[in-house]
Amino acid sequence: MPISALSKPKNLGAKEATISVKTLTPPVQAFLANLSQKQSSVSTLEGPYIHVSSVISGAAALYEKLRYSLDYREEHLLRRHAIERIVRRQLEDRGDWHEFARPFLIELVQAQYLRNDSIPEAIVPKVQTIFDRYAVLFNLMEQDKSNEKKTAKAWLLGLLSAELDDELAPSPEHQALVNLMVSYVIKDDPLMDWSLGSEEKERQVFIACYRALFAFDPQTLHFFLLLKQMPDWRSRRAEDMSSLWPSLSRQYFNTEQALRHPAGLKLYRALKSRVIVFHALKDIAMKYPGGARELLLNEPRLRSELEEICQKYYRGARRRLYRSAVRATVYIFLTKIILALIAEAPAEQFIYGAVLATPIVINTVFPPSLMFLLTATTRFPGRTNTREVVRVMIELLYGGERRVFSKVKNPVGSSVFLVSVFSLFYLLTFTITFGGIILILHRLHFTFIGTGFFLLFLTVVSFFAIRIRQPVRDLFVSSQRENILLVLINFFSLPILRVGQFVSLTSAKFNVFLYLFDYLLEAPFKSFLIVFEDVLGFFREQREDIV
């Protein structure tokens, strides 16, 4: 049914007669059935619940906000990363996680990663079982004579944190939604031009769907791929780990190779343009648990519901963009700009014997101004995109001749001559871009040092701006139109973004402020909070005895 027909209000009765004979595709029916059966393991447990003081919780949450202002992370990954940080600190300080489950849960509730009075005490033994299982794995790792202990430790900590995150804040609808997308990707077979075995292709599809739908990091992807290969992993006990260690090591290397496969990366980019449709379907199913099927079969109602959902997504994306821009600006200012500005003036005074005010003022004002400009000029989807969402949703629900996912081209290997030509062309672009900027700065009387700091700020801010704008771009179902000016801007900004990516990823490994927080402040501060929590609990009990 053409999208234009949805906007015509005439003959609604005739349309509903046509609608009544429509049926949902088997994958959608299975998705609705799975969603209705999913139930969180935490929600089935009864109280009493873990409770912490609101005063302690406020202090812990403030510390986390300060800490993550120095370590930029995507918001949906903050809890998993905090879990990894906590278990690593315990491992480095105490050497094991013996009877650590309850203090661990209290710390998460204090930091407001888990809601107060929502985690039942009954889950403590289950969490401790997870710790015990991984403690055996860490002992096996220490006995391993290979030289990859540092890599293995990071991998196991990532697995542990991802499993704990999924155990404590499960989202049962995630797996149902992934299964739905996987079924459509397999049906359309976008990777048909790639020479992949059936097992490898299935693995690439699974990874791409999880990446596209939920933007999970590699640690979380490792965990869900482990669950796929070992469905009974959660029920395994500590005694089983010795026999599983060799297969777990192979699983790690296979997953690492799969995460870097070019087919999966290209498929992931192709799937992102359909993610909004799948999330909209999930929202409808969860909003109308008993009447989702009837709504999905009624196209006028479906169209109205989708318009409302899309507007909600667009508004949410705008809020997240501005919030992320503020977080990114604070992060860049605290970790790079302050250090650079502190160093710029003394260095110029020492080398040149004078400090020019204009370059320092520009280097101070330019980064936040550039972030504001790039954020303010972000293009958001509108009615045209919403109509495309409706069109793809109809294909998804009722089936049809059109594919939901287009083919992913397998790039043919280029000749040495073409590679050389493209490399020279890119080098020319790099030279023109940075050469032009340096020439302009020279005319503004920038010194060599001031020019270096300006280029540092330009590249890093540009990279972060593109990064935080990406979720908005992912809302577009169809490709956006580009004019010649936009093409030229994208073309000549590529070298800036490449350098910004390199600088950001490299400098993140040498974050002095973050080191001070994690290794000097965090342990004593968190210990103080635990002691203070016990003191408040003691006085609370004494007051109750008096009353």
Coordinates of C-alpha atoms in Angstrom, one line a residue:
M1 CA 0.0 0.0 0.0
P2 CA 1.5 3.4 -1.0
I3 CA 2.4 5.8 1.8
S4 CA 0.4 8.6 0.1
A5 CA -2.8 6.6 0.6
L6 CA -2.4 6.8 4.4
S7 CA -3.0 10.5 4.4
K8 CA -6.4 10.3 2.6
P9 CA -9.3 10.2 5.1
K10 CA -11.9 9.0 2.6
N11 CA -13.5 5.6 2.6
L12 CA -12.1 4.6 5.9
G13 CA -14.5 1.7 6.1
A14 CA -13.3 0.2 2.9
K15 CA -9.7 0.5 4.1
E16 CA -10.5 -1.2 7.4
A17 CA -12.1 -4.0 5.4
T18 CA -8.8 -4.4 3.5
I19 CA -6.8 -4.1 6.7
S20 CA -8.8 -6.9 8.4
V21 CA -7.4 -9.5 5.9
K22 CA -3.8 -8.5 6.5
T23 CA -1.6 -10.7 8.7
L24 CA 1.6 -10.0 10.5
T25 CA 4.7 -11.7 9.3
P26 CA 5.8 -14.8 11.3
P27 CA 8.9 -13.0 12.7
V28 CA 6.7 -10.1 14.1
Q29 CA 4.3 -12.6 15.6
A30 CA 7.1 -14.4 17.3
F31 CA 8.5 -11.1 18.5
L32 CA 5.2 -10.1 20.1
A33 CA 4.9 -13.6 21.7
N34 CA 8.4 -13.5 23.1
L35 CA 7.9 -10.0 24.4
S36 CA 4.8 -11.0 26.4
Q37 CA 6.6 -13.9 28.0
K38 CA 9.8 -12.1 29.0
Q39 CA 10.2 -11.3 32.7
S40 CA 13.2 -9.9 34.6
S41 CA 14.8 -12.3 37.0
V42 CA 15.2 -9.4 39.5
S43 CA 11.5 -8.5 39.4
T44 CA 10.5 -12.0 40.5
L45 CA 12.4 -11.7 43.8
E46 CA 10.8 -10.3 46.8
G47 CA 12.1 -7.9 49.5
P48 CA 13.6 -6.8 51.8
Y49 CA 15.5 -4.4 49.6
I50 CA 18.9 -2.8 49.8
H51 CA 18.5 0.7 51.2
V52 CA 21.2 3.5 51.5
S53 CA 21.1 6.9 53.0
S54 CA 20.1 9.7 50.7
V55 CA 22.9 11.8 52.0
I56 CA 25.5 9.2 51.2
S57 CA 23.9 8.5 47.8
G58 CA 24.0 12.2 46.9
A59 CA 27.7 12.4 47.8
A60 CA 28.5 9.2 45.8
A61 CA 26.5 10.4 42.8
L62 CA 28.3 13.7 42.8
Y63 CA 31.6 12.0 42.8
E64 CA 30.6 9.9 39.8
K65 CA 29.5 13.0 37.9
L66 CA 32.9 14.6 38.6
R67 CA 34.8 11.5 37.7
Y68 CA 33.0 11.1 34.4
S69 CA 33.5 14.7 33.5
L70 CA 37.1 13.6 33.1
D71 CA 36.3 10.4 31.3
Y72 CA 33.9 10.9 28.4
R73 CA 31.6 7.8 28.0
E74 CA 28.3 7.2 26.2
E75 CA 25.5 7.6 28.8
H76 CA 24.1 4.1 28.3
L77 CA 27.5 2.5 29.0
L78 CA 28.2 4.4 32.3
R79 CA 26.8 1.7 34.6
R80 CA 28.7 -1.1 33.0
H81 CA 31.9 0.9 33.1
A82 CA 31.3 1.8 36.7
I83 CA 30.8 -1.9 37.5
E84 CA 34.1 -2.8 35.8
R85 CA 35.9 0.0 37.8
I86 CA 34.5 -1.3 41.1
V87 CA 35.4 -4.9 40.6
R88 CA 38.9 -4.0 39.3
R89 CA 39.5 -1.9 42.4
Q90 CA 38.4 -4.7 44.6
L91 CA 40.6 -7.2 42.7
E92 CA 43.7 -4.9 42.9
D93 CA 43.2 -4.0 46.6
R94 CA 42.1 -7.3 48.1
G95 CA 43.0 -9.9 45.4
D96 CA 39.6 -11.6 45.3
W97 CA 35.9 -11.0 45.5
H98 CA 35.1 -13.2 48.6
E99 CA 31.8 -12.1 50.1
F100 CA 31.9 -8.9 48.0
A101 CA 28.4 -9.1 46.5
R102 CA 26.6 -7.1 49.1
P103 CA 29.2 -4.3 49.4
F104 CA 29.3 -4.2 45.6
L105 CA 25.5 -3.8 45.4
I106 CA 25.5 -1.1 48.1
E107 CA 28.1 0.9 46.2
L108 CA 26.1 0.8 43.0
V109 CA 23.0 1.9 44.8
Q110 CA 24.9 4.7 46.6
A111 CA 26.2 5.9 43.2
Q112 CA 22.6 5.8 41.9
Y113 CA 23.4 3.3 39.1
L114 CA 20.7 1.2 40.7
R115 CA 17.6 2.7 42.3
N116 CA 17.4 2.8 46.1
D117 CA 15.0 0.2 47.6
S118 CA 14.7 -1.7 44.2
I119 CA 17.4 -4.4 44.6
P120 CA 16.2 -7.3 46.8
E121 CA 18.6 -8.8 49.3
A122 CA 17.7 -12.2 47.9
I123 CA 19.9 -11.5 44.8
V124 CA 23.1 -11.2 46.9
P125 CA 23.9 -15.0 46.7
K126 CA 23.3 -15.1 43.0
V127 CA 25.7 -12.1 42.4
Q128 CA 28.3 -13.8 44.7
T129 CA 28.0 -16.9 42.6
I130 CA 29.0 -14.9 39.5
F131 CA 31.9 -13.4 41.4
D132 CA 33.0 -16.9 42.5
R133 CA 32.9 -18.2 38.9
Y134 CA 35.1 -15.4 37.6
A135 CA 37.5 -15.8 40.5
V136 CA 38.3 -19.3 39.3
L137 CA 38.8 -17.9 35.8
F138 CA 41.3 -15.3 37.1
N139 CA 43.2 -18.0 38.9
L140 CA 43.4 -20.0 35.7
M141 CA 44.6 -17.0 33.9
E142 CA 47.4 -16.4 36.4
Q143 CA 48.5 -20.0 35.9
D144 CA 48.5 -19.6 32.1
K145 CA 52.1 -19.3 30.9
S146 CA 51.3 -17.2 27.8
N147 CA 52.3 -13.5 27.6
E148 CA 48.8 -12.2 27.1
K149 CA 47.8 -11.9 30.8
K150 CA 47.1 -8.2 30.6
T151 CA 44.8 -8.7 27.6
A152 CA 43.1 -11.7 29.3
K153 CA 42.6 -9.7 32.5
A154 CA 40.9 -6.9 30.6
W155 CA 38.7 -9.4 28.7
L156 CA 37.6 -11.2 31.9
L157 CA 36.9 -7.9 33.7
G158 CA 34.8 -6.8 30.6
L159 CA 32.9 -10.1 30.6
L160 CA 32.3 -9.9 34.4
S161 CA 31.0 -6.3 34.3
A162 CA 28.8 -7.0 31.3
E163 CA 27.2 -10.1 33.0
L164 CA 26.7 -8.2 36.3
D165 CA 25.1 -5.3 34.4
D166 CA 22.8 -7.6 32.5
E167 CA 21.9 -9.5 35.7
L168 CA 21.1 -6.4 37.8
A169 CA 19.4 -4.3 35.1
P170 CA 18.1 -6.8 32.6
S171 CA 16.2 -5.7 29.5
P172 CA 14.5 -8.9 28.3
E173 CA 13.0 -7.0 25.3
H174 CA 16.6 -6.5 23.9
Q175 CA 17.0 -10.1 23.0
A176 CA 13.5 -10.3 21.5
L177 CA 14.3 -7.2 19.4
V178 CA 17.7 -8.6 18.3
N179 CA 16.1 -11.9 17.2
L180 CA 13.5 -10.0 15.2
M181 CA 16.2 -7.9 13.3
V182 CA 18.3 -11.0 12.8
S183 CA 15.5 -12.8 11.2
Y184 CA 14.9 -10.0 8.6
V185 CA 18.6 -9.6 8.0
I186 CA 19.0 -13.4 7.3
K187 CA 15.9 -13.2 5.0
D188 CA 17.3 -10.3 2.9
D189 CA 20.9 -11.6 3.1
P190 CA 22.7 -8.3 2.7
L191 CA 26.0 -10.1 2.8
M192 CA 25.3 -12.4 -0.2
D193 CA 28.3 -10.9 -2.1
W194 CA 30.7 -11.8 0.7
S195 CA 32.5 -15.1 0.8
L196 CA 31.5 -16.1 4.4
G197 CA 30.7 -19.5 5.8
S198 CA 27.2 -19.9 7.4
E199 CA 28.5 -19.8 10.9
E200 CA 30.7 -16.7 10.3
K201 CA 27.9 -14.9 8.5
E202 CA 25.5 -15.6 11.4
R203 CA 28.1 -14.3 13.8
Q204 CA 28.5 -11.1 11.8
V205 CA 24.7 -10.6 11.6
F206 CA 24.4 -11.1 15.3
I207 CA 27.2 -8.6 16.1
A208 CA 25.9 -6.0 13.6
C209 CA 22.3 -6.2 15.0
Y210 CA 23.4 -5.7 18.6
R211 CA 25.7 -2.8 17.6
A212 CA 23.1 -1.1 15.5
L213 CA 20.2 -1.5 18.0
F214 CA 22.0 -0.7 21.2
A215 CA 25.4 0.7 20.4
F216 CA 27.1 -1.8 22.8
D217 CA 30.8 -1.6 23.5
P218 CA 33.1 -4.6 22.7
Q219 CA 33.0 -5.9 26.3
T220 CA 29.2 -6.2 26.2
L221 CA 29.4 -7.8 22.7
H222 CA 31.9 -10.3 24.0
F223 CA 29.4 -11.3 26.7
F224 CA 26.4 -11.7 24.4
L225 CA 28.4 -13.7 21.9
L226 CA 29.5 -15.9 24.7
L227 CA 25.9 -16.5 25.7
K228 CA 25.1 -17.3 22.1
Q229 CA 27.9 -19.9 21.9
M230 CA 27.2 -21.2 25.5
P231 CA 23.5 -20.8 26.2
D232 CA 23.9 -22.5 29.6
W233 CA 26.7 -20.1 30.7
R234 CA 24.6 -18.4 33.5
S235 CA 23.9 -21.8 35.1
R236 CA 27.5 -22.9 35.1
R237 CA 29.2 -23.1 38.5
A238 CA 32.7 -22.3 39.6
E239 CA 33.7 -26.0 39.5
D240 CA 33.0 -26.0 35.7
M241 CA 35.5 -23.3 34.8
S242 CA 38.6 -25.4 34.7
S243 CA 37.2 -27.6 31.9
L244 CA 35.8 -24.6 30.1
W245 CA 39.0 -22.4 30.1
P246 CA 40.4 -23.7 26.8
S247 CA 37.2 -23.2 24.9
L248 CA 36.8 -19.7 26.5
S249 CA 40.2 -18.7 25.2
R250 CA 39.2 -19.8 21.7
Q251 CA 36.0 -17.9 22.1
Y252 CA 37.9 -14.7 22.9
F253 CA 40.1 -14.9 19.8
N254 CA 37.2 -15.8 17.5
T255 CA 35.1 -12.9 18.8
E256 CA 38.0 -10.5 18.5
Q257 CA 38.4 -11.5 14.8
A258 CA 34.7 -11.2 14.2
L259 CA 34.5 -7.7 15.8
R260 CA 37.1 -6.5 13.3
H261 CA 35.7 -8.2 10.2
P262 CA 35.0 -5.6 7.4
A263 CA 31.8 -7.3 6.5
G264 CA 30.4 -6.8 10.0
L265 CA 31.4 -3.2 10.1
K266 CA 29.8 -2.4 6.7
L267 CA 26.7 -4.4 7.7
Y268 CA 26.4 -2.4 11.0
R269 CA 26.5 0.9 9.1
A270 CA 23.8 -0.4 6.7
L271 CA 21.5 -1.5 9.5
K272 CA 21.6 1.8 11.4
S273 CA 19.2 3.4 9.0
R274 CA 16.5 0.9 10.0
V275 CA 17.0 0.9 13.8
I276 CA 14.4 3.6 14.5
V277 CA 11.7 1.4 12.9
F278 CA 12.5 -1.6 15.1
H279 CA 12.6 0.5 18.2
A280 CA 9.3 2.1 17.3
L281 CA 7.8 -1.4 16.9
K282 CA 9.2 -2.4 20.4
D283 CA 7.7 0.7 21.9
I284 CA 4.3 0.0 20.5
A285 CA 4.4 -3.6 21.7
M286 CA 5.3 -2.5 25.2
K287 CA 2.8 0.4 25.3
Y288 CA -0.1 -1.9 24.3
P289 CA 0.9 -5.3 25.7
G290 CA -2.6 -6.7 25.1
G291 CA -3.6 -4.8 22.0
A292 CA -0.4 -4.4 20.0
R293 CA -1.5 -6.9 17.3
E294 CA -4.8 -5.1 16.6
L295 CA -3.1 -1.7 16.4
L296 CA -0.4 -3.0 14.1
L297 CA -3.1 -4.3 11.7
N298 CA -4.9 -1.0 11.6
E299 CA -2.8 1.2 9.3
P300 CA -4.5 4.6 10.2
R301 CA -4.0 4.0 13.9
L302 CA -0.5 2.7 13.2
R303 CA 0.4 5.8 11.2
S304 CA -0.8 8.1 14.0
E305 CA 1.1 6.1 16.7
L306 CA 4.3 6.2 14.6
E307 CA 4.1 9.9 14.1
E308 CA 3.8 10.4 17.9
I309 CA 6.7 8.0 18.6
C310 CA 8.9 9.6 16.0
Q311 CA 8.3 13.1 17.4
K312 CA 9.2 11.7 20.8
Y313 CA 12.5 10.3 19.4
Y314 CA 13.3 13.6 17.7
R315 CA 12.8 15.6 20.8
G316 CA 14.8 13.1 22.9
A317 CA 17.6 13.2 20.3
R318 CA 17.7 17.0 20.5
R319 CA 17.9 16.9 24.3
R320 CA 20.6 14.2 24.3
L321 CA 22.6 16.2 21.7
Y322 CA 22.7 19.3 23.8
R323 CA 23.5 17.4 27.0
S324 CA 26.3 15.5 25.3
A325 CA 27.7 18.7 23.8
V326 CA 27.9 20.2 27.3
R327 CA 29.5 17.0 28.7
A328 CA 32.0 16.8 25.8
T329 CA 32.9 20.5 26.2
V330 CA 33.5 20.1 30.0
Y331 CA 35.6 16.9 29.3
I332 CA 37.7 18.6 26.6
F333 CA 38.1 21.7 28.8
L334 CA 39.2 19.8 31.9
T335 CA 41.5 17.2 30.3
K336 CA 43.1 19.2 27.4
I337 CA 42.4 22.9 27.2
I338 CA 43.4 23.8 30.8
L339 CA 46.7 21.9 30.5
A340 CA 47.4 23.4 27.1
L341 CA 46.6 27.0 28.2
I342 CA 48.7 26.6 31.4
A343 CA 51.6 25.5 29.2
E344 CA 51.1 27.9 26.3
A345 CA 51.9 31.2 28.0
P346 CA 55.0 30.1 29.9
A347 CA 56.3 28.3 26.8
E348 CA 55.9 31.4 24.6
Q349 CA 57.4 33.6 27.2
F350 CA 60.4 31.3 27.5
I351 CA 61.0 30.8 23.7
Y352 CA 59.9 34.1 22.3
G353 CA 60.3 36.4 25.2
A354 CA 56.7 37.7 25.0
V355 CA 53.2 36.5 25.2
L356 CA 50.7 37.6 22.6
A357 CA 47.2 38.0 24.0
T358 CA 45.3 37.4 20.7
P359 CA 46.3 33.8 20.1
I360 CA 45.6 32.9 23.8
V361 CA 42.2 34.5 23.7
I362 CA 41.3 32.8 20.4
N363 CA 42.5 29.4 21.8
T364 CA 40.3 29.9 24.9
V365 CA 37.1 31.0 23.1
F366 CA 37.4 28.9 20.0
P367 CA 36.8 25.4 21.3
P368 CA 33.4 26.0 23.0
S369 CA 32.3 28.3 20.2
L370 CA 33.1 25.6 17.6
M371 CA 31.2 23.0 19.7
F372 CA 28.2 25.3 19.9
L373 CA 28.3 26.0 16.2
L374 CA 28.5 22.4 15.2
T375 CA 25.7 21.4 17.7
A376 CA 23.4 24.3 16.6
T377 CA 23.7 23.5 12.9
T378 CA 22.8 19.8 13.4
R379 CA 20.0 18.8 11.0
F380 CA 17.1 16.9 12.7
P381 CA 14.7 14.6 10.8
G382 CA 11.2 15.8 10.0
R383 CA 7.9 14.8 8.3
T384 CA 9.7 13.2 5.3
N385 CA 11.6 10.9 7.5
T386 CA 8.5 10.0 9.5
R387 CA 6.8 9.0 6.3
E388 CA 9.8 6.8 5.5
V389 CA 9.5 5.2 8.9
V390 CA 5.9 4.4 8.2
R391 CA 6.7 2.9 4.8
V392 CA 9.5 0.6 6.2
M393 CA 7.3 -0.4 9.1
I394 CA 4.5 -1.6 6.7
E395 CA 7.1 -3.7 4.8
L396 CA 8.3 -5.0 8.1
L397 CA 4.9 -5.9 9.5
Y398 CA 3.1 -7.3 6.4
G399 CA 5.9 -8.3 4.1
G400 CA 6.2 -7.4 0.5
E401 CA 8.5 -7.5 -2.5
R402 CA 10.8 -4.7 -1.3
R403 CA 13.7 -5.5 0.9
V404 CA 14.0 -4.1 4.4
F405 CA 17.8 -4.2 4.2
S406 CA 19.7 -3.4 1.1
K407 CA 22.8 -5.4 -0.1
V408 CA 26.2 -4.6 1.4
K409 CA 28.7 -4.3 -1.4
N410 CA 31.9 -6.3 -1.1
P411 CA 34.7 -3.9 -2.2
V412 CA 36.8 -5.3 -4.9
G413 CA 40.5 -5.1 -4.2
S414 CA 42.0 -2.1 -5.9
S415 CA 45.2 -2.2 -7.9
V416 CA 48.4 -0.9 -6.6
F417 CA 48.2 2.1 -9.0
L418 CA 44.7 3.1 -7.8
V419 CA 45.8 2.8 -4.1
S420 CA 48.8 5.0 -4.8
V421 CA 46.6 7.6 -6.6
F422 CA 44.1 7.7 -3.7
S423 CA 46.9 7.9 -1.1
L424 CA 48.5 10.8 -3.0
F425 CA 45.0 12.5 -3.3
Y426 CA 44.4 12.1 0.4
L427 CA 47.8 13.5 1.2
L428 CA 47.1 16.5 -1.0
T429 CA 43.8 17.0 0.8
F430 CA 45.6 16.8 4.2
T431 CA 48.2 19.3 3.0
I432 CA 45.6 21.8 1.7
T433 CA 43.4 21.6 4.8
F434 CA 46.1 22.0 7.4
G435 CA 48.3 24.2 5.2
G436 CA 45.4 26.6 4.7
I437 CA 44.7 26.7 8.4
I438 CA 48.3 27.3 9.4
L439 CA 48.6 30.1 6.8
I440 CA 45.5 31.9 8.3
L441 CA 46.9 31.5 11.8
H442 CA 50.3 32.9 10.7
R443 CA 48.5 36.0 9.4
L444 CA 46.9 36.3 12.8
H445 CA 50.4 36.3 14.4
F446 CA 50.1 32.9 15.9
T447 CA 53.4 31.4 17.1
F448 CA 54.4 27.9 16.4
I449 CA 53.2 26.9 19.9
G450 CA 49.9 28.7 19.6
T451 CA 49.3 27.2 16.2
G452 CA 49.9 23.7 17.6
F453 CA 47.4 24.2 20.4
F454 CA 44.8 25.7 18.0
L455 CA 45.1 22.6 15.8
L456 CA 44.8 20.4 18.8
F457 CA 41.6 22.0 19.9
L458 CA 40.2 22.1 16.3
T459 CA 40.8 18.4 15.7
V460 CA 39.6 17.2 19.1
V461 CA 36.4 19.3 19.2
S462 CA 35.5 18.5 15.6
F463 CA 35.9 14.7 16.4
F464 CA 33.7 14.9 19.5
A465 CA 31.1 17.0 17.7
I466 CA 30.8 14.5 14.9
R467 CA 30.6 11.7 17.5
I468 CA 27.8 13.3 19.5
R469 CA 25.9 14.2 16.4
Q470 CA 25.9 10.6 15.2
P471 CA 22.8 9.4 17.2
V472 CA 20.8 12.2 15.4
R473 CA 22.1 11.0 12.0
D474 CA 21.0 7.4 12.9
L475 CA 17.4 8.6 13.0
F476 CA 17.3 9.2 9.3
V477 CA 15.8 6.3 7.4
S478 CA 16.8 7.5 4.0
S479 CA 20.1 9.1 3.0
Q480 CA 20.2 12.9 3.3
R481 CA 20.6 15.1 0.3
E482 CA 24.0 16.7 -0.2
N483 CA 24.8 19.8 -2.1
I484 CA 28.2 20.7 -3.5
L485 CA 29.1 22.9 -0.6
L486 CA 28.4 20.1 1.9
V487 CA 30.4 17.6 -0.1
L488 CA 33.4 20.0 -0.1
I489 CA 33.1 20.6 3.6
N490 CA 33.0 16.9 4.3
F491 CA 35.9 16.2 2.0
F492 CA 38.3 18.7 3.4
S493 CA 37.2 18.1 7.1
L494 CA 38.1 14.4 6.9
P495 CA 41.8 15.0 7.7
I496 CA 40.8 17.1 10.7
L497 CA 38.5 14.3 12.0
R498 CA 41.2 11.6 11.4
V499 CA 43.7 13.6 13.5
G500 CA 41.1 14.3 16.1
Q501 CA 40.2 10.7 16.4
F502 CA 43.9 9.7 16.8
V503 CA 44.6 12.4 19.4
S504 CA 41.4 11.6 21.4
L505 CA 42.0 7.9 21.6
T506 CA 45.7 8.3 22.3
S507 CA 45.4 11.0 25.0
A508 CA 42.7 9.1 26.8
K509 CA 45.3 6.5 27.8
F510 CA 47.4 9.3 29.5
N511 CA 44.7 11.1 31.5
V512 CA 46.5 12.3 34.6
F513 CA 43.4 13.7 36.3
L514 CA 41.6 10.3 35.8
Y515 CA 44.6 8.5 37.3
L516 CA 44.4 10.7 40.4
F517 CA 40.7 10.0 40.8
D518 CA 40.9 6.2 40.3
Y519 CA 44.1 5.4 42.3
L520 CA 44.3 8.2 44.9
L521 CA 40.8 9.4 45.7
E522 CA 38.3 6.7 44.9
A523 CA 39.3 4.0 47.3
P524 CA 39.5 6.2 50.5
F525 CA 36.4 8.1 49.5
K526 CA 34.3 5.0 48.9
S527 CA 35.6 3.5 52.1
F528 CA 34.6 6.6 54.0
L529 CA 31.1 6.4 52.5
I530 CA 30.7 2.8 53.6
V531 CA 31.8 3.6 57.2
F532 CA 29.6 6.7 57.3
E533 CA 26.7 4.5 56.0
D534 CA 27.3 2.1 58.9
V535 CA 27.4 5.0 61.4
L536 CA 24.2 6.4 60.2
G537 CA 22.6 3.0 60.4
F538 CA 23.8 2.6 64.0
F539 CA 22.3 5.9 65.1
R540 CA 19.1 5.1 63.2
E541 CA 18.7 1.9 65.2
Q542 CA 19.5 3.7 68.5
R543 CA 16.8 6.2 67.8
E544 CA 14.3 3.5 67.0
D545 CA 15.1 1.7 70.2
I546 CA 14.5 5.0 72.2
V547 CA 11.1 5.6 70.4

